[in-house]
Amino acid sequence: MLQLNVIRENKDAIIEALKKRNSDAASLIDSVLVLDEKRRATQTQLDKTLADSNKLSKEIGILYKSGKAQEANALKEETANLKESSKDLTEELNTIATELQQALYLIPNVPHDSVPTGKSEEDNEEIFKEGDIPVLAGGALPHWELAKKYDIIDFELGVKIAGAGFPVYKGKGARLQRALINYFLDKNTAAGYNEIQVPHVVNEASGYGTGQLPDKEGQMYYMPADDLYLIPTAEIPVTNVFRDVILNEKDFPITHTAYTPCFRREAGSYGAHVRGLNRLHQFDKVEIVRVEHPSKSYEALDGMVEHVKDILRELKLPYRILRLCAGDLGFTSALTFDFEVFSTAQDRWLEISSVSNFETYQANRLKLRFKDEDGKSQLAHTLNGSALALPRVLAGILENYQTPDGIIIPEVLVPYCGFDKID
RNA sequence: GGAGAAUUGGCAGAGUGGUCGAAUGCGGCAGUCUUGAAAACUGUUGAGGGUCACACCUCCGGGGGUUCGAAUCCCUCAUUCUCCGCCA
């Protein structure tokens, strides 16, 4: 959520910047400013009324104490009007505040200057590419065929138990999943991220805190009996650790890593590209989250990108990095880099990580602040990224490391797996 | 799941209808003293709105109510603790 005072002071610049997202926010911003003004005017009026009635109440109290009940009763009558108008004003204020809040929820984050203009993922800018794309022998298979051939992932069994998009990993497939989780967590903690285990469900307040609500409720599994959501990403619980928190400057940087399963309804995204592991309702992911001083957050973002690169180099997977264009940028993000691994047998790139800086957008909703040098409260910056999402990494490994004799396990994972080949 | 108790500032803990945003202690910060530090002493120390700055307003777990007036009374929800039941 954008800050009101920032909108007030940079109205035109914000409208201009949001045009990059192909959203004309001008009228929305205008109505926010009108509502803001109305809110403050109403607040001032209410404050005055309350001040008057507080004053009267105090006088009544003093009169009673000094035994002047009659005079007190006379004053009581005067309060009736004040009470009436303060009730009306409170109602009015609540209405305006709610409208203002809802309008603010509809405004996405302002894209960073470096974000390229563009309408869709086709306009994303490739900024880096590394790793050799293997030349596979004849008869190379896509990962879902390999999964079947070696009996390591059973998609049909998942359908029976839960439904499409909930695969069952078996034998060496299950072991490889566990190896990847442990490897990622080890890499992240070695880089200084503090491991944390968090709930896999979140309440409504947490959903609003990181911006999934009210925007994306259709993408989350919701449990009405308990008013809880299954998490679509560890970003929500891990970042909400810092909801309503005031940090000291010396607490920066805050870094966490967490493994969680992720649940996504993926409503309406069925089609040709969802086969196998490409798009699931439940998948595993290891996330990294940072809370940073505003002056350090872009440096931190670069550090996260380098960290993810390092992992992919060790796995020896061909990958590229995209700078998302404004049209493809997430609602809450100011700048996002996507990592994609090349799926050789499918001949396409698969997104395996998304690393973003949200600047103060989430912090404003979370009320995540810190005391600066002058002792004033300021909003912190939040960032997060996948390091990494498992299924497509697994797809990449299966396809790129396949040989006629079986699938070779990347060297760095062998100690975690306890085997070096799936055959 | 049943019965009872509780929820106050960074922490501990007073406060049961009136000048209480809240005593006191600890912690934090600043100063005095000291070669330096500790101790001691003095001052200061919640968040938000509002204002050029004051004034002023809101917040004592969340929401609602009673009252001229609520941290204090009532209702409701949440959470925590104790006892019982069930259970990985």
Short mmCIF file of C-alpha atoms (C1' of nucleotides) in Angstrom, two decimals:
data_model
loop_
_atom_site.label_atom_id
_atom_site.label_comp_id
_atom_site.label_asym_id
_atom_site.label_seq_id
_atom_site.Cartn_x
_atom_site.Cartn_y
_atom_site.Cartn_z
CA MET A 1 0.00 0.00 0.00
CA LEU A 2 1.35 3.39 -0.96
CA GLN A 3 1.78 5.96 1.77
CA LEU A 4 -0.73 8.75 1.83
CA ASN A 5 1.80 11.49 2.43
CA VAL A 6 3.88 10.21 -0.48
CA ILE A 7 0.82 10.25 -2.74
CA ARG A 8 0.03 13.77 -1.59
CA GLU A 9 3.49 15.02 -2.37
CA ASN A 10 4.21 13.11 -5.58
CA LYS A 11 0.83 12.74 -7.15
CA ASP A 12 1.84 13.38 -10.75
CA ALA A 13 5.00 11.32 -10.62
CA ILE A 14 3.07 8.36 -9.22
CA ILE A 15 0.34 8.56 -11.83
CA GLU A 16 3.01 8.74 -14.51
CA ALA A 17 4.93 5.77 -13.08
CA LEU A 18 1.80 3.65 -12.75
CA LYS A 19 1.07 4.18 -16.43
CA LYS A 20 3.97 1.83 -17.03
CA ARG A 21 1.79 -0.89 -15.56
CA ASN A 22 -0.86 -0.06 -18.14
CA SER A 23 -3.09 1.12 -15.35
CA ASP A 24 -4.51 4.57 -15.42
CA ALA A 25 -4.54 5.38 -11.75
CA ALA A 26 -5.28 9.08 -12.15
CA SER A 27 -8.91 8.95 -11.10
CA LEU A 28 -8.16 6.50 -8.30
CA ILE A 29 -5.42 8.74 -6.96
CA ASP A 30 -7.70 11.73 -7.22
CA SER A 31 -10.41 10.03 -5.23
CA VAL A 32 -7.85 8.96 -2.64
CA LEU A 33 -6.77 12.56 -2.21
CA VAL A 34 -10.35 13.78 -1.98
CA LEU A 35 -11.18 11.12 0.59
CA ASP A 36 -8.03 11.91 2.51
CA GLU A 37 -9.00 15.55 2.71
CA LYS A 38 -12.53 14.66 3.73
CA ARG A 39 -11.18 12.29 6.32
CA ARG A 40 -8.99 14.89 7.90
CA ALA A 41 -11.72 17.53 7.90
CA THR A 42 -14.15 15.12 9.53
CA GLN A 43 -11.53 14.03 12.01
CA THR A 44 -10.87 17.63 12.99
CA GLN A 45 -14.56 18.27 13.49
CA LEU A 46 -14.94 15.14 15.56
CA ASP A 47 -11.91 16.00 17.63
CA LYS A 48 -13.39 19.37 18.46
CA THR A 49 -16.68 17.84 19.49
CA LEU A 50 -14.92 15.31 21.65
CA ALA A 51 -12.78 18.00 23.21
CA ASP A 52 -15.90 19.96 24.17
CA SER A 53 -17.62 16.98 25.63
CA ASN A 54 -14.50 15.91 27.53
CA LYS A 55 -14.36 19.35 29.02
CA LEU A 56 -17.99 19.25 30.09
CA SER A 57 -17.59 15.83 31.63
CA LYS A 58 -14.70 17.03 33.69
CA GLU A 59 -16.69 20.00 34.90
CA ILE A 60 -19.59 17.76 35.82
CA GLY A 61 -17.26 15.57 37.80
CA ILE A 62 -15.90 18.54 39.72
CA LEU A 63 -19.38 19.87 40.42
CA TYR A 64 -20.55 16.53 41.79
CA LYS A 65 -17.54 16.32 44.03
CA SER A 66 -18.21 19.72 45.48
CA GLY A 67 -21.84 18.83 46.05
CA LYS A 68 -23.35 21.02 43.36
CA ALA A 69 -25.58 18.36 41.90
CA GLN A 70 -28.06 20.78 40.45
CA GLU A 71 -25.53 22.64 38.38
CA ALA A 72 -24.11 19.33 37.28
CA ASN A 73 -27.46 18.13 36.06
CA ALA A 74 -27.88 21.31 34.09
CA LEU A 75 -24.60 20.70 32.34
CA LYS A 76 -25.58 17.14 31.58
CA GLU A 77 -28.30 18.37 29.34
CA GLU A 78 -25.81 20.31 27.32
CA THR A 79 -23.90 17.14 26.51
CA ALA A 80 -26.81 15.59 24.64
CA ASN A 81 -26.18 17.59 21.49
CA LEU A 82 -22.48 16.94 21.55
CA LYS A 83 -23.10 13.26 21.99
CA GLU A 84 -25.43 13.21 19.04
CA SER A 85 -23.06 14.99 16.71
CA SER A 86 -20.02 13.01 17.80
CA LYS A 87 -21.94 9.84 17.05
CA ASP A 88 -22.82 11.09 13.58
CA LEU A 89 -19.30 12.28 12.92
CA THR A 90 -17.82 8.98 14.04
CA GLU A 91 -20.08 7.14 11.65
CA GLU A 92 -19.16 9.48 8.86
CA LEU A 93 -15.49 9.14 9.63
CA ASN A 94 -15.68 5.36 9.61
CA THR A 95 -17.39 5.37 6.25
CA ILE A 96 -14.80 7.68 4.75
CA ALA A 97 -11.90 5.78 6.30
CA THR A 98 -13.19 2.50 4.90
CA GLU A 99 -13.60 3.97 1.44
CA LEU A 100 -10.14 5.45 1.62
CA GLN A 101 -8.66 2.16 2.73
CA GLN A 102 -10.36 0.29 -0.08
CA ALA A 103 -9.19 2.80 -2.66
CA LEU A 104 -5.63 2.49 -1.38
CA TYR A 105 -5.81 -1.30 -1.64
CA LEU A 106 -6.51 -0.94 -5.33
CA ILE A 107 -3.35 0.99 -6.12
CA PRO A 108 -0.38 -1.22 -7.00
CA ASN A 109 3.20 -0.49 -6.08
CA VAL A 110 5.13 2.07 -8.10
CA PRO A 111 7.58 0.30 -10.42
CA HIS A 112 11.26 1.02 -9.94
CA ASP A 113 12.89 3.27 -12.58
CA SER A 114 14.74 0.32 -14.05
CA VAL A 115 11.55 -1.61 -14.78
CA PRO A 116 11.06 -1.80 -18.55
CA THR A 117 7.74 -0.84 -20.03
CA GLY A 118 5.77 -3.70 -21.47
CA LYS A 119 2.44 -5.41 -21.55
CA SER A 120 3.08 -9.04 -20.85
CA GLU A 121 5.75 -11.62 -20.14
CA GLU A 122 6.89 -11.30 -23.74
CA ASP A 123 8.28 -7.88 -22.90
CA ASN A 124 10.39 -9.07 -20.00
CA GLU A 125 14.03 -8.22 -20.42
CA GLU A 126 16.59 -11.00 -20.38
CA ILE A 127 19.55 -9.64 -18.47
CA PHE A 128 21.67 -12.73 -17.88
CA LYS A 129 22.06 -16.24 -19.17
CA GLU A 130 24.41 -18.96 -18.05
CA GLY A 131 25.02 -22.69 -18.35
CA ASP A 132 25.20 -24.95 -21.35
CA ILE A 133 22.06 -26.44 -22.71
CA PRO A 134 22.80 -30.15 -23.01
CA VAL A 135 22.45 -31.93 -26.32
CA LEU A 136 20.31 -34.91 -25.49
CA ALA A 137 20.59 -38.27 -27.16
CA GLY A 138 17.78 -39.43 -29.41
CA GLY A 139 14.69 -40.57 -27.53
CA ALA A 140 15.04 -37.97 -24.79
CA LEU A 141 11.85 -37.73 -22.74
CA PRO A 142 9.98 -34.93 -20.98
CA HIS A 143 10.10 -35.20 -17.19
CA TRP A 144 6.63 -36.68 -16.79
CA GLU A 145 7.63 -39.58 -19.00
CA LEU A 146 10.87 -40.00 -17.08
CA ALA A 147 8.92 -39.91 -13.82
CA LYS A 148 6.83 -42.80 -15.03
CA LYS A 149 9.69 -44.73 -16.55
CA TYR A 150 11.67 -44.74 -13.30
CA ASP A 151 8.58 -44.77 -11.05
CA ILE A 152 9.62 -41.73 -9.03
CA ILE A 153 6.54 -39.52 -9.34
CA ASP A 154 2.97 -40.82 -9.58
CA PHE A 155 0.57 -38.20 -10.86
CA GLU A 156 -2.41 -40.56 -11.15
CA LEU A 157 -2.05 -41.69 -7.57
CA GLY A 158 -2.20 -38.06 -6.49
CA VAL A 159 -5.42 -37.67 -8.46
CA LYS A 160 -6.93 -40.56 -6.56
CA ILE A 161 -5.93 -39.20 -3.17
CA ALA A 162 -6.56 -35.50 -3.67
CA GLY A 163 -6.96 -34.43 -7.28
CA ALA A 164 -4.96 -33.23 -10.25
CA GLY A 165 -1.90 -31.22 -9.32
CA PHE A 166 -1.09 -33.13 -6.14
CA PRO A 167 1.62 -35.58 -7.20
CA VAL A 168 2.96 -38.43 -5.10
CA TYR A 169 6.76 -38.69 -5.01
CA LYS A 170 8.07 -42.20 -4.58
CA GLY A 171 11.35 -43.88 -3.74
CA LYS A 172 14.30 -42.00 -5.16
CA GLY A 173 11.93 -39.25 -6.28
CA ALA A 174 10.86 -38.64 -2.69
CA ARG A 175 14.44 -38.82 -1.53
CA LEU A 176 15.52 -36.33 -4.16
CA GLN A 177 12.84 -33.90 -2.98
CA ARG A 178 14.11 -34.14 0.57
CA ALA A 179 17.67 -33.72 -0.68
CA LEU A 180 16.78 -30.55 -2.54
CA ILE A 181 15.03 -29.05 0.49
CA ASN A 182 18.01 -29.77 2.71
CA TYR A 183 20.50 -28.57 0.14
CA PHE A 184 18.65 -25.29 -0.37
CA LEU A 185 18.28 -24.69 3.36
CA ASP A 186 21.97 -25.42 3.88
CA LYS A 187 22.97 -23.04 1.10
CA ASN A 188 20.76 -20.30 2.47
CA THR A 189 21.89 -20.65 6.06
CA ALA A 190 25.52 -20.71 4.89
CA ALA A 191 24.81 -17.36 3.23
CA GLY A 192 23.59 -15.97 6.53
CA TYR A 193 19.85 -16.57 6.35
CA ASN A 194 18.31 -17.69 9.62
CA GLU A 195 16.20 -20.78 9.33
CA ILE A 196 12.66 -20.51 10.61
CA GLN A 197 9.64 -22.82 10.60
CA VAL A 198 6.29 -21.16 10.29
CA PRO A 199 2.60 -22.12 10.11
CA HIS A 200 1.36 -23.36 6.77
CA VAL A 201 -1.92 -21.56 7.27
CA VAL A 202 -2.48 -17.85 7.80
CA ASN A 203 -5.30 -15.66 9.01
CA GLU A 204 -6.88 -12.80 7.12
CA ALA A 205 -4.73 -10.11 8.72
CA SER A 206 -1.58 -11.83 7.50
CA GLY A 207 -2.99 -12.06 3.98
CA TYR A 208 -3.62 -8.33 3.98
CA GLY A 209 -0.21 -7.65 5.47
CA THR A 210 1.74 -8.96 2.50
CA GLY A 211 -0.81 -7.98 -0.12
CA GLN A 212 -2.33 -11.30 -1.22
CA LEU A 213 -5.61 -9.97 0.10
CA PRO A 214 -7.81 -8.45 -1.11
CA ASP A 215 -6.24 -8.99 -4.53
CA LYS A 216 -5.73 -12.73 -4.81
CA GLU A 217 -8.19 -14.51 -2.60
CA GLY A 218 -9.28 -16.67 -5.52
CA GLN A 219 -5.79 -18.13 -5.70
CA MET A 220 -5.69 -19.36 -2.13
CA TYR A 221 -7.34 -22.36 -0.53
CA TYR A 222 -9.66 -21.06 2.15
CA MET A 223 -10.99 -22.96 5.15
CA PRO A 224 -14.20 -21.23 6.21
CA ALA A 225 -14.70 -23.32 9.35
CA ASP A 226 -11.63 -21.70 10.85
CA ASP A 227 -11.30 -18.61 8.67
CA LEU A 228 -7.80 -19.60 7.57
CA TYR A 229 -5.95 -19.73 4.26
CA LEU A 230 -3.44 -22.34 3.14
CA ILE A 231 -0.29 -20.47 2.24
CA PRO A 232 0.56 -20.03 -1.46
CA THR A 233 4.08 -19.02 -0.42
CA ALA A 234 6.17 -18.83 2.74
CA GLU A 235 6.42 -15.11 2.06
CA ILE A 236 3.16 -14.58 3.94
CA PRO A 237 3.93 -16.20 7.30
CA VAL A 238 7.62 -15.27 7.29
CA THR A 239 7.07 -11.61 6.43
CA ASN A 240 4.16 -11.34 8.88
CA VAL A 241 6.56 -12.23 11.65
CA PHE A 242 7.28 -8.51 11.45
CA ARG A 243 3.74 -7.19 11.39
CA ASP A 244 3.26 -4.42 13.97
CA VAL A 245 6.94 -4.40 14.80
CA ILE A 246 9.20 -1.42 15.41
CA LEU A 247 12.82 -2.35 14.86
CA ASN A 248 16.02 -0.64 15.87
CA GLU A 249 18.33 0.44 13.10
CA LYS A 250 20.94 -1.94 14.41
CA ASP A 251 18.59 -4.88 13.83
CA PHE A 252 19.16 -4.65 10.07
CA PRO A 253 19.54 -6.65 8.02
CA ILE A 254 16.96 -9.24 9.02
CA THR A 255 17.27 -12.40 6.99
CA HIS A 256 15.21 -15.55 7.12
CA THR A 257 14.88 -18.74 5.16
CA ALA A 258 12.03 -21.18 5.46
CA TYR A 259 10.92 -24.37 3.81
CA THR A 260 7.18 -24.77 3.34
CA PRO A 261 4.78 -26.54 1.08
CA CYS A 262 2.81 -24.06 -1.02
CA PHE A 263 -0.82 -24.39 -2.06
CA ARG A 264 -2.30 -22.64 -5.05
CA ARG A 265 -5.71 -23.07 -6.58
CA GLU A 266 -4.45 -21.98 -10.00
CA ALA A 267 -8.02 -21.39 -11.03
CA GLY A 268 -8.39 -20.97 -14.75
CA SER A 269 -4.84 -21.86 -15.65
CA TYR A 270 -5.44 -25.27 -17.17
CA GLY A 271 -3.97 -25.83 -20.60
CA ALA A 272 -1.16 -27.24 -22.62
CA HIS A 273 1.62 -26.01 -20.36
CA VAL A 274 0.50 -27.52 -17.09
CA ARG A 275 1.64 -31.08 -17.63
CA GLY A 276 3.70 -32.93 -15.11
CA LEU A 277 5.47 -30.71 -12.64
CA ASN A 278 5.01 -27.52 -14.63
CA ARG A 279 2.12 -26.25 -12.55
CA LEU A 280 0.86 -27.85 -9.36
CA HIS A 281 -1.66 -27.16 -6.63
CA GLN A 282 0.80 -28.24 -3.98
CA PHE A 283 4.54 -27.89 -4.23
CA ASP A 284 7.57 -27.40 -2.04
CA LYS A 285 9.59 -24.23 -1.87
CA VAL A 286 12.42 -22.79 0.14
CA GLU A 287 12.08 -19.06 0.52
CA ILE A 288 14.41 -16.26 1.54
CA VAL A 289 13.03 -13.11 3.13
CA ARG A 290 14.82 -9.91 4.11
CA VAL A 291 13.83 -6.80 6.02
CA GLU A 292 16.15 -3.95 5.16
CA HIS A 293 16.93 -0.32 5.77
CA PRO A 294 15.51 1.65 2.82
CA SER A 295 18.96 2.82 1.82
CA LYS A 296 20.24 -0.77 1.59
CA SER A 297 17.38 -2.65 -0.01
CA TYR A 298 18.57 -2.57 -3.61
CA GLU A 299 22.00 -3.70 -2.61
CA ALA A 300 20.27 -6.52 -0.76
CA LEU A 301 18.20 -7.37 -3.82
CA ASP A 302 21.38 -7.71 -5.88
CA GLY A 303 22.81 -9.94 -3.18
CA MET A 304 19.77 -12.19 -3.35
CA VAL A 305 20.09 -12.46 -7.13
CA GLU A 306 23.75 -13.41 -6.80
CA HIS A 307 22.84 -15.98 -4.18
CA VAL A 308 20.28 -17.69 -6.40
CA LYS A 309 22.76 -17.64 -9.27
CA ASP A 310 25.26 -19.38 -7.08
CA ILE A 311 22.82 -22.21 -6.36
CA LEU A 312 22.00 -22.72 -10.02
CA ARG A 313 25.68 -22.77 -10.92
CA GLU A 314 26.28 -25.49 -8.38
CA LEU A 315 23.40 -27.49 -9.76
CA LYS A 316 24.86 -26.91 -13.23
CA LEU A 317 21.51 -26.07 -14.73
CA PRO A 318 21.17 -23.73 -17.72
CA TYR A 319 19.22 -20.69 -16.60
CA ARG A 320 18.48 -17.11 -17.44
CA ILE A 321 17.40 -14.06 -15.49
CA LEU A 322 14.60 -11.75 -16.56
CA ARG A 323 13.88 -8.29 -15.37
CA LEU A 324 10.10 -8.25 -15.30
CA CYS A 325 8.44 -5.56 -17.34
CA ALA A 326 5.85 -3.33 -15.71
CA GLY A 327 2.97 -5.28 -17.21
CA ASP A 328 4.15 -8.57 -15.72
CA LEU A 329 5.26 -7.15 -12.40
CA GLY A 330 3.41 -8.37 -9.31
CA PHE A 331 0.91 -6.00 -7.73
CA THR A 332 3.00 -5.38 -4.62
CA SER A 333 6.47 -5.40 -6.16
CA ALA A 334 8.65 -2.48 -7.22
CA LEU A 335 11.25 -4.60 -9.00
CA THR A 336 11.33 -8.32 -9.70
CA PHE A 337 13.87 -10.65 -11.25
CA ASP A 338 12.63 -14.01 -12.43
CA PHE A 339 14.93 -16.98 -12.79
CA GLU A 340 14.10 -19.58 -15.40
CA VAL A 341 15.70 -22.94 -15.94
CA PHE A 342 15.76 -24.48 -19.39
CA SER A 343 13.68 -27.58 -19.73
CA THR A 344 15.48 -29.27 -22.59
CA ALA A 345 13.01 -31.96 -23.48
CA GLN A 346 10.13 -29.51 -23.45
CA ASP A 347 12.25 -26.89 -25.18
CA ARG A 348 11.00 -24.14 -22.90
CA TRP A 349 12.03 -22.03 -19.95
CA LEU A 350 10.45 -22.72 -16.57
CA GLU A 351 10.24 -20.14 -13.81
CA ILE A 352 11.95 -21.39 -10.68
CA SER A 353 12.51 -18.24 -8.67
CA SER A 354 11.19 -14.76 -8.36
CA VAL A 355 13.21 -12.24 -6.39
CA SER A 356 11.52 -8.97 -5.48
CA ASN A 357 11.88 -5.73 -3.61
CA PHE A 358 8.58 -4.42 -2.24
CA GLU A 359 10.14 -1.29 -0.80
CA THR A 360 7.64 0.11 1.74
CA TYR A 361 4.54 -1.29 0.06
CA GLN A 362 4.18 -4.29 2.36
CA ALA A 363 5.76 -2.53 5.33
CA ASN A 364 3.04 0.11 5.20
CA ARG A 365 0.36 -2.54 5.47
CA LEU A 366 2.31 -4.49 8.04
CA LYS A 367 3.17 -1.41 10.10
CA LEU A 368 6.74 -2.62 9.98
CA ARG A 369 8.87 0.29 11.06
CA PHE A 370 12.21 1.15 12.55
CA LYS A 371 13.56 3.98 14.64
CA ASP A 372 15.96 6.06 12.62
CA GLU A 373 18.90 8.08 13.93
CA ASP A 374 16.61 10.92 14.95
CA GLY A 375 14.38 8.56 16.89
CA LYS A 376 11.62 8.84 14.30
CA SER A 377 9.61 5.90 13.01
CA GLN A 378 10.11 5.04 9.35
CA LEU A 379 8.83 2.19 7.24
CA ALA A 380 11.33 -0.56 6.49
CA HIS A 381 11.75 -2.31 3.15
CA THR A 382 10.79 -5.96 2.63
CA LEU A 383 12.18 -8.34 0.04
CA ASN A 384 11.83 -11.98 -0.77
CA GLY A 385 12.78 -14.63 -3.27
CA SER A 386 12.59 -18.31 -3.91
CA ALA A 387 15.75 -20.25 -3.25
CA LEU A 388 14.30 -22.30 -4.74
CA ALA A 389 10.95 -23.70 -5.84
CA LEU A 390 11.32 -27.46 -6.14
CA PRO A 391 9.13 -28.94 -8.87
CA ARG A 392 10.55 -27.13 -11.85
CA VAL A 393 14.09 -27.52 -10.58
CA LEU A 394 13.32 -31.20 -10.39
CA ALA A 395 11.90 -31.11 -13.91
CA GLY A 396 15.07 -29.40 -15.09
CA ILE A 397 17.28 -31.95 -13.42
CA LEU A 398 15.33 -34.91 -14.76
CA GLU A 399 15.31 -33.64 -18.31
CA ASN A 400 18.78 -32.14 -18.53
CA TYR A 401 20.59 -34.91 -16.71
CA GLN A 402 18.92 -37.81 -18.49
CA THR A 403 21.05 -40.37 -20.29
CA PRO A 404 20.09 -43.61 -21.97
CA ASP A 405 21.26 -45.36 -18.80
CA GLY A 406 19.36 -43.26 -16.32
CA ILE A 407 19.31 -39.87 -14.69
CA ILE A 408 22.58 -38.63 -13.28
CA ILE A 409 22.25 -36.80 -9.94
CA PRO A 410 24.00 -33.39 -9.88
CA GLU A 411 27.23 -33.79 -7.97
CA VAL A 412 26.32 -31.33 -5.26
CA LEU A 413 23.18 -33.30 -4.43
CA VAL A 414 24.79 -36.73 -4.22
CA PRO A 415 25.71 -36.43 -0.54
CA TYR A 416 22.14 -35.38 0.21
CA CYS A 417 20.59 -38.20 -1.86
CA GLY A 418 22.84 -41.04 -0.99
CA PHE A 419 22.81 -42.19 -4.62
CA ASP A 420 24.21 -40.77 -7.85
CA LYS A 421 21.83 -42.12 -10.43
CA ILE A 422 18.18 -42.90 -10.93
CA ASP A 423 17.76 -45.94 -13.11
"C1'" G B 1 -14.33 -30.54 24.24
"C1'" G B 2 -15.89 -29.04 29.80
"C1'" A B 3 -14.95 -25.73 34.34
"C1'" G B 4 -12.39 -21.56 36.35
"C1'" A B 5 -8.82 -17.31 36.23
"C1'" A B 6 -6.45 -13.71 33.46
"C1'" U B 7 -5.07 -10.04 29.24
"C1'" U B 8 -2.42 -2.62 31.32
"C1'" G B 9 3.58 0.99 28.21
"C1'" G B 10 10.29 -2.86 26.10
"C1'" C B 11 9.56 -6.09 30.70
"C1'" A B 12 7.47 -6.66 35.68
"C1'" G B 13 3.36 -4.66 38.04
"C1'" A B 14 -0.35 -0.88 40.58
"C1'" G B 15 -4.86 1.04 39.29
"C1'" U B 16 -12.60 -1.38 40.23
"C1'" G B 17 -16.61 4.90 37.42
"C1'" G B 18 -14.27 11.23 37.52
"C1'" U B 19 -8.11 16.12 36.22
"C1'" C B 20 -5.39 8.19 34.37
"C1'" G B 21 -1.98 7.86 28.67
"C1'" A B 22 -1.91 5.57 33.34
"C1'" A B 23 1.79 4.92 40.08
"C1'" U B 24 6.19 2.15 41.11
"C1'" G B 25 10.41 -0.96 39.87
"C1'" C B 26 13.61 -2.82 36.04
"C1'" G B 27 15.48 -1.90 31.30
"C1'" G B 28 16.77 2.08 27.44
"C1'" C B 29 18.69 7.10 26.44
"C1'" A B 30 21.16 11.79 28.12
"C1'" G B 31 23.85 14.26 31.95
"C1'" U B 32 26.74 14.83 36.81
"C1'" C B 33 30.76 12.36 39.23
"C1'" U B 34 35.31 9.30 37.36
"C1'" U B 35 41.81 8.82 34.00
"C1'" G B 36 38.06 5.24 31.97
"C1'" A B 37 34.22 1.99 33.55
"C1'" A B 38 30.92 0.43 37.39
"C1'" A B 39 28.05 2.28 41.39
"C1'" A B 40 25.34 6.51 42.95
"C1'" C B 41 22.55 10.78 41.73
"C1'" U B 42 19.56 13.97 38.15
"C1'" G B 43 16.65 14.24 33.93
"C1'" U B 44 14.27 11.69 30.05
"C1'" U B 45 11.80 7.45 27.85
"C1'" G B 46 4.76 4.18 24.15
"C1'" A B 47 2.07 4.49 19.26
"C1'" G B 48 -1.04 7.08 15.82
"C1'" G B 49 -3.89 11.42 14.01
"C1'" G B 50 -3.63 16.75 13.89
"C1'" U B 51 -0.78 21.68 13.78
"C1'" C B 52 4.23 26.00 10.83
"C1'" A B 53 4.58 24.99 16.04
"C1'" C B 54 1.31 24.51 20.13
"C1'" A B 55 -3.56 23.22 21.42
"C1'" C B 56 -6.42 19.18 20.79
"C1'" C B 57 -8.10 13.93 19.60
"C1'" U B 58 -7.60 8.38 19.68
"C1'" C B 59 -5.40 3.88 21.71
"C1'" C B 60 -5.07 -0.06 28.75
"C1'" G B 61 -6.19 -7.87 23.91
"C1'" G B 62 -10.28 -7.02 19.32
"C1'" G B 63 -15.40 -5.44 18.55
"C1'" G B 64 -20.02 -3.61 20.63
"C1'" G B 65 -22.90 -1.46 24.82
"C1'" U B 66 -24.28 1.34 29.64
"C1'" U B 67 -22.98 6.45 31.50
"C1'" C B 68 -22.43 13.49 31.43
"C1'" G B 69 -17.79 10.57 32.12
"C1'" A B 70 -14.98 3.67 31.35
"C1'" A B 71 -8.39 0.77 32.03
"C1'" U B 72 -12.36 0.24 35.73
"C1'" C B 73 -19.46 -1.93 34.76
"C1'" C B 74 -22.17 -5.21 30.86
"C1'" C B 75 -22.15 -8.32 26.18
"C1'" U B 76 -19.21 -10.77 22.59
"C1'" C B 77 -14.84 -12.68 20.18
"C1'" A B 78 -9.67 -13.94 20.50
"C1'" U B 79 -5.52 -15.36 23.26
"C1'" U B 80 -2.91 -17.18 27.71
"C1'" C B 81 -2.79 -19.95 32.32
"C1'" U B 82 -4.82 -23.83 35.87
"C1'" C B 83 -7.83 -28.30 36.47
"C1'" C B 84 -10.57 -32.33 33.86
"C1'" G B 85 -11.36 -35.16 29.31
"C1'" C B 86 -9.31 -36.74 24.57
"C1'" C B 87 -4.99 -37.42 21.66
"C1'" A B 88 0.07 -37.35 17.77
#
